[in-house]
XYZ file of C-alpha atoms in Angstrom:
174
model
C 174.151 76.002 109.662
C 171.653 73.821 107.825
C 171.929 70.057 107.660
C 170.057 68.276 104.913
C 168.335 65.165 106.149
C 167.638 62.344 103.723
C 166.762 58.725 104.183
C 168.145 55.967 102.025
C 166.184 52.980 100.729
C 166.707 51.131 104.016
C 165.152 53.982 105.981
C 168.416 55.061 107.608
C 168.782 58.788 108.161
C 171.537 60.404 106.110
C 172.904 63.889 106.767
C 175.152 65.985 104.578
C 178.282 67.115 106.345
C 178.494 70.823 107.191
C 179.901 72.693 104.187
C 179.064 69.885 101.750
C 178.309 71.112 98.226
C 176.175 68.754 96.165
C 177.802 67.796 92.838
C 175.001 69.341 90.762
C 175.570 72.682 92.532
C 179.338 72.800 91.982
C 180.898 75.013 89.346
C 184.512 75.319 88.265
C 185.718 78.239 86.179
C 187.128 76.332 83.207
C 186.391 78.561 80.245
C 189.508 77.519 78.296
C 188.685 73.800 78.014
C 185.682 72.930 75.835
C 184.479 69.890 73.891
C 186.286 71.276 70.829
C 189.478 71.839 72.825
C 189.346 68.240 74.121
C 189.588 67.078 70.488
C 192.661 69.297 69.978
C 194.197 67.918 73.182
C 193.442 64.345 72.070
C 195.228 64.926 68.783
C 198.247 66.441 70.542
C 198.331 63.506 72.979
C 197.863 61.035 70.086
C 194.774 59.543 71.724
C 191.426 58.522 70.266
C 189.191 60.487 72.655
C 186.204 58.323 73.623
C 187.568 55.605 71.351
C 187.915 51.960 72.386
C 190.606 51.063 74.910
C 192.051 47.983 76.587
C 190.956 47.684 80.214
C 192.435 48.077 82.758
C 194.903 50.901 82.266
C 198.085 51.171 84.309
C 199.675 53.529 86.787
C 201.720 55.567 86.444
C 199.693 57.270 83.734
C 201.359 59.917 81.573
C 199.743 63.307 81.156
C 200.402 66.661 79.567
C 200.492 70.136 81.085
C 198.287 72.080 78.678
C 199.407 75.699 78.288
C 198.852 78.608 78.530
C 196.792 77.921 81.676
C 198.822 74.927 82.856
C 195.912 72.492 82.966
C 196.837 68.935 83.945
C 195.308 66.723 81.232
C 195.476 62.926 81.364
C 193.882 60.120 79.371
C 192.530 57.267 81.480
C 190.789 54.049 80.476
C 187.209 53.949 81.770
C 184.287 51.583 81.731
C 180.914 51.501 83.399
C 180.698 49.271 86.461
C 178.053 46.703 85.637
C 177.331 43.010 86.023
C 177.372 42.712 82.225
C 180.415 42.936 79.999
C 181.153 46.622 79.425
C 183.401 48.112 76.786
C 186.125 50.539 77.805
C 187.064 53.864 76.251
C 189.719 56.577 76.516
C 188.532 59.600 78.466
C 190.607 62.760 78.787
C 190.374 64.282 82.256
C 191.416 67.630 83.620
C 192.893 67.024 87.081
C 191.520 69.553 89.558
C 192.700 69.205 93.148
C 190.190 71.912 94.062
C 187.287 69.683 93.050
C 186.176 67.187 95.684
C 184.243 65.227 93.045
C 184.946 63.484 89.726
C 182.756 64.563 86.811
C 182.060 63.230 83.322
C 180.660 65.399 80.558
C 177.524 64.238 78.752
C 179.476 63.022 75.719
C 181.780 60.853 77.859
C 178.900 59.443 79.884
C 177.091 58.563 76.647
C 180.232 56.768 75.438
C 180.077 54.604 78.573
C 176.340 53.843 78.677
C 175.215 54.305 75.069
C 173.767 57.338 73.299
C 170.211 56.028 73.471
C 170.311 55.391 77.222
C 168.859 57.673 79.879
C 171.617 59.928 81.249
C 171.905 59.488 85.003
C 173.095 62.248 87.319
C 175.733 59.873 88.706
C 177.339 56.645 87.541
C 179.756 54.129 89.064
C 182.768 54.009 86.747
C 185.937 51.940 86.810
C 188.723 54.364 85.958
C 192.069 52.789 85.090
C 191.389 49.901 87.524
C 188.568 47.642 88.671
C 187.969 49.828 91.723
C 184.864 51.867 90.897
C 184.234 55.470 91.829
C 180.983 57.394 91.801
C 181.186 59.977 89.020
C 178.693 62.753 88.395
C 177.560 64.368 85.181
C 179.127 67.788 84.634
C 176.246 70.172 85.386
C 174.582 71.729 82.330
C 175.017 75.482 82.289
C 178.200 75.283 84.369
C 181.591 76.565 83.203
C 182.749 72.962 82.804
C 179.731 71.265 81.213
C 181.932 69.831 78.410
C 184.847 68.812 80.637
C 185.730 65.578 82.435
C 187.163 66.505 85.831
C 189.265 64.118 87.891
C 188.651 65.222 91.456
C 190.242 64.619 94.823
C 187.910 61.677 95.471
C 189.659 59.704 92.708
C 193.158 60.803 93.731
C 192.550 59.824 97.364
C 190.825 56.523 96.576
C 193.612 55.441 94.214
C 196.431 56.998 96.257
C 197.844 58.803 93.228
C 198.923 62.380 92.600
C 200.381 64.210 89.585
C 204.152 64.675 89.595
C 205.117 67.346 87.045
C 208.097 67.672 84.740
C 207.822 71.411 84.111
C 210.577 71.481 81.488
C 208.811 68.933 79.279
C 205.281 70.125 80.164
C 204.330 66.603 81.153
C 203.495 64.781 84.362
C 202.942 61.309 85.659
C 199.976 60.306 87.753
C 201.297 57.827 90.282
């Protein structure tokens, strides 16, 4: 077993937990959801994907079970956590309880920080509430590079979980 030792800016020693997978090394097999498919989903959900939104959003949030692969898709209001005034936008997420981490695709991250800004590997984002979570850019070359993934970190921090209505192919995140 290998532990990765790092020190933070204060000089404290940091160690990754055994079994920890760094966000930039994670990959999820999501070949059915692409940037183009997110636009189709947005139209079906009657949402302006990456368009302006009123912050904060509210829970419960309504989502759709996207067939044929039964993907849990939900639109949440997001804004960059900053000391300056930040605009909010609608971001469509795929909920993946198998992902420990929340990811934003490049296009969504650009919507939050500006297209001309340097793209960071991670960004503190307020999703649906003023409680920020550390999001990571979906790794280039991965099977989900174009997808925004809502991971278990968000679900646990916000104490929410999807409750499906299988007959209507919808769910609520509460």
